[in-house]
Amino acid sequence: MPEMTLIDAIRQGMDEELAHDPNVFIVGEDVGVRGGVFRATRGLFDKYGPQRVMDSPLAEASIIGVGIGAALYGMRPICEIQFADFIHPAFNQIINEAAKMCYRSNGDWTVPMVIRAPYGGGIGGGLYHSQSLEAFFTHTPGLKVVVPSNPADAKGLLKSAVRDPNPVLFFEPKKGYRLIKGEVPEGEYLVPIGKADVSREGTDVSVFAYGMMLYYTLQAAQKLAAEDISVEVVDLRTLYPVDRESILTSVRKTGKALVVYEDNLTGGYGAEIAAIIAEQAFTDLDAPVRRLAGPDVPAVPFSHPLQDWFMLNPDKIAAAIRDLASY
Amino acid sequence: MNINPEKHLDMYYQMVLIRRMEERAAELYQQGKIGGFLHLYIGQEAVSTGLIGARLPQDRVITAYRDHGVAVNCGLPVNAILAELLGKATGVSKGRGGSMHMADTSRNFWGGHAIVGSHLPLAAGLALGDQYANKDAVTICMFGDGATNIGYFHEALNLSKVWKLPLLWVCENNQYGMGTTVEHASAVSEIRQKAEGYGIPNERVDGMDIIAVYDASSKAIERVRSGEGPYLLEIMTYRFRGHSMGDPERYREQAEIKKWQEQDPIGIYHSYLLGKKIASSDELTGIEKRAEEDVKAAEAFAQTSPEPTPEELFMDIYVD
């Protein structure tokens, strides 16, 4: 299997889906001639033409709204939001239109659409180019929310998302675009939406994470192995609908659970995981469920020390695991 | 435009049917049988009847929340509409949607939409689908004057022109966004002027005169179909009732309402049909009777229909 970066795997997934189904098309700001601000769509415009890889006006609500309309029509749009931070103008379209279409029409209307959005901090992007926004959408039945943490999953999940008959939000950890590398199966490779993955087996502590934090958690687990702390790392991959069984299986095995997420602590996605464990695995726990997350500040600040203070990293995660292991 | 007598009588029937259906719905609302919010189309019947009368079967219709009349014009049965208003399992949306969310894609009616302006980008997406598939269909997107002040309107108009989409934008200007007049809410008094900013050809039409609406709509739809890109119609009209049931209407004078009621679109059409000797007075009375009876039967159907079952709550959240 060839090794490639996260972003190359995402591009390969889109390329294959464009080739696989003539109803698939990409729409977004600068996705065409320019190949996307992160180059996720590089080369696709030349290969598939302006009708399949469409440059849109700078208008996020319309990118998503048009995507929904086209999806109702029977097409399979991949809508790119340049930075997840820019998704808010389209919030209404996602929550009020995309998520409710199937329900309001008793299954008559479907919205087979993917919304790709690079998320997360650590790249010096500052307040409006660093946010993690998954919790807004994991609150909304009718949507699916996926966050890959490695290139193989990124390709396999993206292909599944394109073929899913429901609207899927696909949040990509942009700090990992070129940092995270891995082997990616060639050709048809689908990773099912709705299934978590045990990235590393362990016996002392279960850590639940996704996206960039999963990558950091694996580094932390590696470090702790030298200290004789055995960490099980569960990659949630699909945040909604979540794979409860995998979470409970792991926590029943280790008896200790840490949830790691980059977003603000309060009301963040990890709170739901903590609640699931507290409600359904209380008697299996040897310690209180812990959360390690971003601080409750409005956004990721720009200056390096401030950003570093906001962001989690392998050391901070290792410290939290060590602390929990010693409980 | 040449409209054959049969079509005339059918359009007259549709207008009367909408009027009678909504009058009955208002009564059911007052009796507490219809709950929630009910926005009546009474006074505006010529707009959607003339507009949708001019479409071909492949043309899509999408509108805002004042959608009962549009649903009738698109061919949804009154049975299912009244049942939906009563929240019954036999309704258009099996009781899940109620007043503002009628839809039936088998009749190319892509819905009532409750969030003002939110359906305009959706319309652009539907039109994009037809453009991509090389179909000769036109998407007809209706919205109120209030919707032209929200960002979606401007984004969608811009995009429709840039992409040259087969879209007919139709502003039903009933002169009030809920209780606020157009002058108080819009920087330009003629909504059609907003289309100028996007280089979209446009026209203002008298919406109380169904013949004027039909003629303008036919021309506009064919123009869009010919591949010249989007077009905007501003159709001037007036709602005889409040914004919704329970609107005290403190924002407008009785004299103004009266003045408009004297231009009742059904009365105008009635006189036209008699004057042009397209129908006799007896024929029109017969049509009115038929509409009344149809509404009565539909109400009986709706009233005796079952409520949805609790299991329905969890159905159709996702497609498998």
XYZ file of C-alpha atoms in Angstrom:
647
model
C 0.000 0.000 0.000
C 1.320 3.440 -0.854
C 1.959 5.860 1.991
C 0.378 9.261 1.626
C -0.662 12.336 3.556
C -4.132 12.928 4.933
C -4.952 15.502 2.286
C -3.735 13.311 -0.567
C -5.964 10.521 0.702
C -8.946 12.874 0.800
C -8.220 13.981 -2.744
C -7.916 10.390 -3.897
C -11.277 9.601 -2.300
C -12.951 12.468 -4.137
C -11.227 11.605 -7.393
C -12.468 8.028 -7.224
C -16.018 9.085 -6.369
C -16.117 11.602 -9.229
C -15.047 8.805 -11.548
C -17.457 6.332 -9.965
C -20.672 8.344 -10.250
C -21.474 11.110 -12.761
C -23.903 12.632 -10.241
C -21.064 13.479 -7.882
C -19.777 17.014 -8.145
C -17.719 19.366 -5.991
C -18.802 22.920 -5.261
C -17.082 25.533 -3.147
C -14.922 28.612 -3.035
C -11.778 28.306 -5.159
C -12.125 24.544 -5.531
C -11.836 24.683 -9.317
C -9.015 26.435 -11.092
C -7.128 27.092 -7.866
C -7.578 23.577 -6.521
C -8.788 24.688 -3.093
C -7.090 26.796 -0.484
C -5.465 23.674 1.003
C -5.145 22.054 -2.455
C -7.624 19.328 -1.542
C -9.111 19.436 -5.052
C -5.852 20.007 -6.949
C -6.015 18.561 -10.440
C -9.687 17.606 -10.267
C -10.873 20.626 -12.251
C -8.565 19.708 -15.128
C -9.652 16.108 -14.986
C -13.419 16.527 -14.632
C -14.173 20.032 -15.895
C -16.058 23.045 -14.581
C -19.426 21.299 -14.310
C -18.069 18.675 -11.920
C -15.708 20.893 -9.934
C -17.542 24.179 -9.583
C -16.175 27.438 -8.295
C -18.920 29.137 -6.332
C -19.356 32.755 -5.344
C -18.116 33.559 -1.858
C -21.421 32.666 -0.243
C -21.428 29.746 2.174
C -25.174 29.642 2.734
C -25.628 29.237 -0.990
C -22.895 26.626 -1.366
C -24.764 24.454 1.107
C -28.242 25.545 -0.001
C -27.496 24.806 -3.633
C -25.991 21.517 -2.544
C -29.211 20.602 -0.748
C -31.310 21.534 -3.764
C -29.075 19.541 -6.084
C -29.155 16.603 -3.658
C -32.966 16.728 -3.595
C -32.752 16.624 -7.358
C -30.757 13.408 -7.139
C -27.197 14.613 -7.499
C -24.452 13.942 -4.961
C -22.735 17.186 -4.115
C -19.526 17.480 -2.146
C -19.697 20.999 -0.732
C -16.434 22.445 0.487
C -16.466 25.059 3.207
C -13.015 26.605 3.019
C -12.541 26.728 6.791
C -15.007 25.230 9.258
C -15.142 28.688 10.843
C -16.962 29.912 7.716
C -19.770 27.408 8.074
C -21.891 29.614 10.317
C -23.602 31.573 7.535
C -24.814 28.181 6.292
C -25.880 26.955 9.721
C -29.544 27.473 8.984
C -29.291 25.557 5.724
C -27.672 22.610 7.485
C -29.855 22.506 10.582
C -33.183 23.665 9.190
C -33.048 22.266 5.688
C -30.567 19.407 5.250
C -31.191 17.718 8.589
C -34.988 17.887 8.394
C -35.744 17.078 4.760
C -36.120 13.340 5.231
C -38.211 13.763 8.359
C -40.491 16.482 7.029
C -41.206 14.452 3.902
C -41.653 11.078 5.613
C -38.662 9.706 3.780
C -39.711 11.033 0.380
C -36.835 13.524 0.109
C -33.251 12.613 0.701
C -30.168 14.790 0.876
C -27.164 12.708 -0.215
C -24.643 15.468 0.411
C -21.194 15.748 1.943
C -20.014 18.954 3.557
C -16.236 18.975 3.887
C -14.714 21.464 6.278
C -11.139 21.769 7.567
C -11.269 22.386 11.311
C -9.031 22.904 14.302
C -6.161 24.980 15.576
C -2.440 24.780 15.917
C -1.620 26.380 12.576
C -1.475 29.992 13.731
C -4.777 30.685 12.046
C -6.106 32.711 14.929
C -9.653 33.345 16.022
C -11.532 32.607 12.802
C -9.414 29.936 11.160
C -8.986 27.477 14.031
C -12.349 26.494 15.451
C -13.684 23.022 16.197
C -17.419 23.070 15.546
C -18.576 19.479 15.635
C -20.719 19.886 18.749
C -23.141 22.218 16.951
C -23.938 19.449 14.518
C -23.767 16.351 16.730
C -26.802 17.818 18.470
C -28.883 17.416 15.326
C -30.602 14.162 14.353
C -30.790 13.896 10.587
C -27.113 14.732 10.154
C -24.120 12.445 10.303
C -20.823 13.805 11.567
C -17.513 12.200 10.662
C -13.957 13.155 11.670
C -11.087 11.067 10.266
C -7.754 10.850 12.058
C -5.597 9.049 9.492
C -5.244 8.865 5.706
C -6.784 5.404 5.216
C -9.879 6.321 7.189
C -10.049 9.698 5.498
C -10.295 8.046 2.104
C -12.579 5.223 3.193
C -14.917 7.391 5.215
C -15.112 10.079 2.573
C -16.084 7.557 -0.073
C -18.738 6.154 2.264
C -19.963 9.675 2.984
C -20.390 10.428 -0.711
C -22.415 7.244 -1.148
C -24.477 7.780 1.997
C -28.050 8.867 1.204
C -27.997 11.269 4.166
C -26.225 14.590 4.738
C -22.754 14.006 6.177
C -20.519 16.628 7.733
C -16.915 15.669 7.174
C -14.567 17.615 9.423
C -10.913 17.342 8.439
C -8.126 18.089 10.940
C -6.276 20.640 8.858
C -3.174 20.658 11.021
C -2.827 17.024 10.063
C -3.315 17.533 6.322
C 0.399 17.108 5.583
C 1.617 16.079 9.005
C -0.317 12.836 9.280
C 0.906 10.159 6.893
C -0.061 6.538 6.541
C -0.675 3.653 4.230
C -3.828 3.902 2.153
C -5.423 0.951 0.353
C -5.612 1.442 -3.385
C -8.891 1.536 -5.279
C -12.249 0.653 -3.787
C -11.889 1.041 -0.037
C -14.886 1.934 2.115
C -14.868 2.502 5.862
C -18.357 2.212 7.331
C -19.878 5.304 8.896
C -21.035 4.677 12.467
C -18.197 2.413 13.577
C -15.431 3.376 15.976
C -12.010 1.787 15.751
C -9.644 0.595 18.459
C -6.441 2.256 17.252
C -4.333 0.773 20.013
C -5.181 -1.930 22.483
C -4.458 -1.498 26.167
C -5.624 -2.519 29.615
C -5.199 0.354 32.096
C -7.049 3.352 30.669
C -9.396 3.900 27.710
C -8.967 7.150 25.837
C -11.687 8.274 23.428
C -10.693 10.817 20.830
C -11.006 11.751 17.144
C -9.275 13.808 14.491
C -6.087 15.596 15.475
C -6.481 14.658 19.137
C -6.486 10.989 18.204
C -3.123 11.447 16.512
C -1.738 13.157 19.624
C -3.270 10.526 21.901
C -1.478 7.758 20.031
C 1.794 9.606 20.603
C 0.959 9.978 24.296
C 0.102 6.277 24.562
C 3.414 5.363 22.953
C 5.262 7.481 25.477
C 3.337 5.971 28.422
C 4.094 2.432 27.327
C 7.636 3.089 28.487
C 6.218 3.912 31.907
C 4.267 0.675 31.978
C 0.917 2.320 31.518
C -1.127 0.392 28.997
C -3.459 2.727 27.114
C -6.332 1.664 24.913
C -7.058 4.301 22.286
C -10.491 4.356 20.658
C -10.907 6.445 17.526
C -14.553 7.478 17.447
C -14.349 8.379 13.728
C -18.108 8.874 13.427
C -19.362 11.274 16.082
C -23.009 11.053 15.110
C -24.595 8.594 15.205
C -22.000 7.368 17.687
C -20.859 3.764 18.139
C -21.935 3.249 21.766
C -21.053 -0.423 21.807
C -17.371 0.134 21.075
C -17.165 2.786 23.768
C -18.801 0.600 26.390
C -16.794 -2.476 25.420
C -13.530 -0.631 25.908
C -14.489 1.019 29.181
C -15.724 -2.285 30.601
C -12.327 -3.710 29.827
C -10.147 -0.995 31.388
C -12.483 0.534 33.976
C -11.105 4.012 33.341
C -12.153 6.519 30.710
C -10.656 9.750 29.450
C -12.328 11.719 26.688
C -10.093 14.073 24.713
C -11.355 16.803 22.400
C -9.914 20.012 21.057
C -13.091 22.077 21.265
C -14.052 24.083 24.352
C -14.698 21.875 27.361
C -18.226 22.954 28.252
C -20.945 21.413 26.132
C -18.298 19.949 23.843
C -18.799 16.659 22.060
C -16.812 14.702 24.662
C -19.400 15.574 27.280
C -21.814 13.260 25.475
C -19.294 10.422 25.544
C -18.739 10.993 29.251
C -22.498 10.919 29.796
C -22.900 7.661 27.872
C -20.199 6.028 29.994
C -21.590 7.413 33.259
C -25.097 6.232 32.424
C -24.318 2.841 30.983
C -21.034 1.682 32.478
C -21.065 3.228 35.945
C -20.548 -0.032 37.767
C -17.592 -0.913 35.550
C -15.719 2.254 36.416
C -12.764 2.343 38.785
C -12.454 6.108 38.544
C -14.625 9.063 37.569
C -14.882 9.711 33.833
C -12.491 12.505 32.907
C -12.524 15.044 30.102
C -9.507 16.804 28.686
C -10.473 19.563 26.292
C -9.802 23.095 25.148
C -10.380 25.867 27.652
C -13.675 27.747 27.729
C -12.589 30.791 25.771
C -14.404 32.147 22.700
C -11.755 31.232 20.141
C -8.190 30.073 19.601
C -5.978 33.151 20.021
C -3.299 34.042 17.504
C -0.021 34.508 19.387
C 2.059 31.383 19.710
C 2.163 31.166 23.486
C -1.580 31.769 23.698
C -2.277 29.225 20.998
C -0.020 26.684 22.678
C -1.819 27.244 25.924
C -5.163 26.675 24.241
C -4.160 23.606 22.289
C -3.793 20.131 23.665
C -0.666 18.189 22.748
C 0.796 14.726 23.438
C 2.394 15.896 26.713
C -0.813 17.329 28.115
C -2.700 14.211 27.101
C -0.025 11.943 28.609
C -0.224 13.879 31.874
C -3.985 13.423 32.038
C -3.698 9.699 31.305
C -0.968 9.284 33.915
C -3.113 11.042 36.474
C -6.132 8.889 35.711
C -4.089 5.683 35.683
C -2.893 6.420 39.205
C -6.406 7.000 40.566
C -51.977 34.388 -24.635
C -54.554 31.983 -25.837
C -56.263 30.131 -22.999
C -58.889 27.614 -24.016
C -62.284 27.702 -22.269
C -61.671 24.447 -20.460
C -58.483 25.837 -18.947
C -60.273 29.033 -17.948
C -62.941 27.107 -16.113
C -60.370 24.911 -14.436
C -58.417 27.924 -13.205
C -61.625 29.518 -11.971
C -62.454 26.318 -10.131
C -58.994 26.263 -8.527
C -59.316 29.830 -7.302
C -62.727 29.229 -5.781
C -61.539 25.928 -4.334
C -58.642 27.658 -2.562
C -60.980 30.365 -1.249
C -63.555 27.925 0.098
C -60.937 25.569 1.504
C -59.224 28.356 3.382
C -62.454 29.885 4.652
C -63.281 26.486 6.074
C -59.764 26.139 7.488
C -60.184 29.482 9.246
C -63.378 28.236 10.854
C -61.712 25.022 11.930
C -58.905 27.067 13.413
C -61.355 29.199 15.355
C -62.997 26.034 16.641
C -59.621 24.919 17.909
C -59.454 21.963 15.554
C -56.479 23.319 13.662
C -53.679 24.315 15.983
C -50.443 26.219 15.658
C -50.083 28.732 12.881
C -52.260 29.177 9.832
C -51.335 31.623 7.055
C -54.172 32.102 4.612
C -53.778 32.816 0.916
C -57.180 34.498 0.575
C -56.857 37.470 -1.786
C -53.758 36.142 -3.513
C -55.362 33.255 -5.413
C -54.809 34.760 -8.869
C -51.046 34.813 -8.327
C -50.337 31.120 -7.920
C -53.272 30.001 -10.068
C -52.115 32.086 -13.023
C -48.443 31.365 -12.460
C -48.724 27.619 -11.989
C -51.403 27.480 -14.696
C -48.690 28.613 -17.085
C -46.138 25.940 -16.193
C -45.461 22.685 -17.979
C -45.481 19.408 -16.014
C -41.662 19.282 -15.871
C -41.459 22.722 -14.240
C -40.747 22.700 -10.533
C -42.545 24.869 -8.012
C -41.117 25.802 -4.644
C -42.583 28.373 -2.287
C -42.559 29.809 1.226
C -44.915 29.110 4.116
C -48.137 30.553 2.641
C -48.499 27.396 0.657
C -52.026 25.947 0.760
C -53.084 27.668 -2.431
C -49.911 26.712 -4.236
C -50.485 23.110 -3.164
C -53.977 23.159 -4.690
C -52.657 24.645 -7.919
C -49.960 21.982 -8.106
C -52.696 19.358 -7.934
C -52.477 18.130 -4.350
C -55.877 16.832 -3.285
C -57.852 19.024 -0.892
C -58.490 15.905 1.192
C -54.814 15.574 1.986
C -54.319 19.318 2.506
C -57.142 19.660 5.019
C -56.084 16.421 6.708
C -52.576 17.854 7.062
C -53.938 21.071 8.554
C -55.755 18.907 11.097
C -52.554 16.939 11.747
C -53.989 13.642 10.546
C -52.124 10.550 9.352
C -53.780 10.902 5.929
C -52.348 14.385 5.428
C -49.836 15.481 2.823
C -47.013 14.903 5.326
C -48.885 12.386 7.493
C -49.477 15.110 10.044
C -45.827 15.799 10.580
C -45.628 19.125 8.794
C -48.896 20.976 9.171
C -49.705 24.197 7.378
C -46.331 25.434 6.232
C -44.713 22.314 4.825
C -46.950 20.914 2.110
C -44.977 19.126 -0.594
C -45.396 16.458 -3.236
C -42.544 15.927 -5.647
C -44.638 13.566 -7.781
C -46.536 16.722 -8.740
C -43.333 18.718 -8.966
C -44.246 20.714 -5.886
C -41.045 21.071 -3.877
C -42.584 22.484 -0.838
C -43.699 25.095 1.379
C -40.722 26.270 3.411
C -41.062 27.922 6.783
C -37.781 29.781 7.122
C -38.078 33.007 5.167
C -35.723 33.093 2.194
C -34.088 29.800 3.104
C -35.553 27.971 0.120
C -34.074 30.291 -2.489
C -30.658 28.579 -2.578
C -32.489 25.235 -2.677
C -34.323 26.418 -5.776
C -30.959 27.292 -7.311
C -29.781 23.754 -6.550
C -32.827 22.214 -8.225
C -32.277 24.406 -11.267
C -28.609 23.428 -11.284
C -29.710 19.795 -11.441
C -31.831 20.480 -14.522
C -29.029 22.441 -16.116
C -26.537 19.637 -15.462
C -28.939 17.009 -16.816
C -29.742 19.160 -19.856
C -33.475 19.089 -19.109
C -35.785 21.768 -20.452
C -37.426 22.312 -17.063
C -37.791 25.634 -15.270
C -37.713 26.022 -11.501
C -40.335 28.499 -10.332
C -39.396 29.897 -6.940
C -42.019 31.937 -5.103
C -41.383 34.106 -2.055
C -42.845 37.147 -0.338
C -41.696 40.753 -0.374
C -40.185 40.319 3.091
C -37.824 37.618 1.816
C -36.119 40.088 -0.505
C -34.526 41.778 2.492
C -32.697 38.704 3.660
C -29.248 37.674 2.456
C -30.373 34.437 0.820
C -32.318 36.416 -1.766
C -29.244 38.340 -2.809
C -26.907 35.358 -2.795
C -29.329 33.259 -4.782
C -30.105 35.928 -7.375
C -26.422 36.616 -7.883
C -25.583 32.963 -8.236
C -28.497 32.252 -10.579
C -27.223 34.932 -12.919
C -23.567 33.900 -12.682
C -24.485 30.283 -13.452
C -27.285 31.254 -15.880
C -29.701 28.909 -14.151
C -33.162 28.062 -15.503
C -34.918 29.877 -12.693
C -37.989 32.044 -12.538
C -37.939 34.109 -9.354
C -41.422 35.204 -8.344
C -41.927 37.784 -5.624
C -45.482 37.847 -4.356
C -45.606 41.405 -3.120
C -48.583 41.523 -0.779
C -47.123 44.723 0.627
C -46.532 43.569 4.160
C -43.831 41.455 5.732
C -46.042 40.292 8.575
C -47.001 43.759 9.938
C -44.273 45.866 8.356
C -44.858 47.668 5.087
C -42.506 47.331 2.151
C -41.527 51.018 2.513
C -40.445 50.408 6.082
C -38.377 47.363 5.250
C -37.026 47.682 1.733
C -34.563 50.258 0.426
C -36.389 50.305 -2.897
C -40.153 50.518 -3.190
C -40.333 48.306 -6.251
C -38.938 44.894 -5.427
C -38.187 44.231 -9.095
C -35.506 46.940 -8.904
C -33.441 44.577 -6.780
C -33.148 42.249 -9.758
C -31.570 45.092 -11.725
C -28.573 44.954 -9.428
C -27.906 41.423 -10.612
C -28.596 42.074 -14.268
C -31.717 39.920 -14.135
C -34.545 41.021 -16.443
C -37.721 41.682 -14.527
C -41.282 42.868 -14.637
C -44.030 44.046 -12.320
C -47.456 42.486 -12.773
C -50.965 43.079 -11.421
C -51.596 40.042 -9.278
C -55.319 40.588 -8.867
C -55.819 39.977 -12.581
C -55.221 36.331 -13.370
C -55.011 36.972 -17.098
C -52.153 39.419 -16.563
C -50.424 36.926 -14.262
C -50.891 34.062 -16.692
C -49.608 36.063 -19.666
C -46.548 37.410 -17.879
C -45.785 34.006 -16.372
C -46.082 32.166 -19.691
C -43.689 34.563 -21.360
C -41.270 34.518 -18.447
C -41.253 30.720 -18.170
C -40.632 30.267 -21.882
C -37.918 32.883 -21.835
C -36.157 31.065 -19.004
C -36.689 27.750 -20.752
C -34.999 29.088 -23.870
C -31.747 29.221 -21.906
C -31.464 32.960 -21.363
C -30.946 32.585 -17.623
C -33.079 33.733 -14.708
C -35.978 36.192 -14.770
C -37.838 37.898 -11.940
C -41.517 38.668 -11.708
C -42.878 40.943 -9.024
C -46.564 40.179 -8.700
C -48.556 42.816 -6.854
C -51.214 41.409 -4.587
C -52.865 41.761 -1.198
C -53.866 39.344 1.504
C -57.393 39.959 2.665
C -56.805 38.268 6.023
C -54.124 38.818 8.645
C -50.584 37.531 8.348
C -51.764 34.457 10.208
C -54.852 33.601 12.206
C -54.844 35.662 15.367
C -53.204 38.704 13.753
C -54.949 41.788 15.220
C -53.920 43.779 12.113
C -53.158 46.999 13.922
C -50.786 47.958 11.138
C -53.340 48.634 8.433
C -56.609 50.524 8.061
C -59.944 48.861 7.421
C -60.459 51.272 4.511
C -57.325 49.957 2.830
C -58.457 46.360 3.213
C -61.888 47.267 1.847
C -60.387 49.018 -1.137
C -58.444 45.899 -2.047
C -61.360 43.582 -1.381
C -63.247 45.484 -4.051
C -60.605 44.141 -6.433
C -61.238 40.550 -5.446
C -59.302 38.415 -7.937
C -62.149 35.910 -8.089
C -64.674 38.679 -8.782
C -62.404 40.132 -11.469
C -62.052 36.743 -13.129
C -65.790 36.142 -12.845
C -66.544 39.391 -14.686
C -63.902 38.606 -17.293
C -65.304 35.172 -18.026
C -68.831 36.580 -18.362
C -67.726 39.621 -20.359
C -65.763 37.495 -22.824
C -68.675 35.052 -22.965
C -66.357 32.226 -21.997
C -68.864 30.970 -19.439
C -72.414 31.700 -18.405
C -73.385 32.863 -14.959
C -75.012 29.489 -14.321
C -71.860 27.651 -15.299
C -69.791 29.684 -12.891
C -72.331 29.178 -10.114
C -72.116 25.469 -10.839
C -68.329 25.569 -10.478
C -68.628 27.442 -7.190
C -71.090 24.833 -5.911
C -68.750 22.038 -6.953
C -65.830 23.658 -5.113
C -67.977 24.030 -2.021
C -69.037 20.414 -2.118
C -65.495 19.248 -2.707
C -64.335 21.145 0.358
C -67.166 19.690 2.402
C -66.260 16.158 1.367
C -62.579 16.826 2.005
C -63.348 18.141 5.461
C -65.391 15.041 6.287
C -62.480 12.917 5.106
C -60.027 14.910 7.185
C -62.155 14.980 10.325
C -62.717 11.230 10.294
C -59.103 10.374 9.462
C -56.928 8.795 12.153
C -54.203 10.608 14.078
C -50.599 9.536 13.530
C -49.339 6.758 15.807
C -46.561 7.339 18.373
C -44.137 5.149 16.390
C -44.182 7.776 13.645
C -42.100 10.016 15.901
C -38.959 7.993 15.264
C -39.478 7.198 11.600
C -37.639 8.700 8.625
C -34.857 10.482 10.461
C -32.384 8.839 8.090
C -32.664 6.875 4.880
C -31.031 3.465 4.952
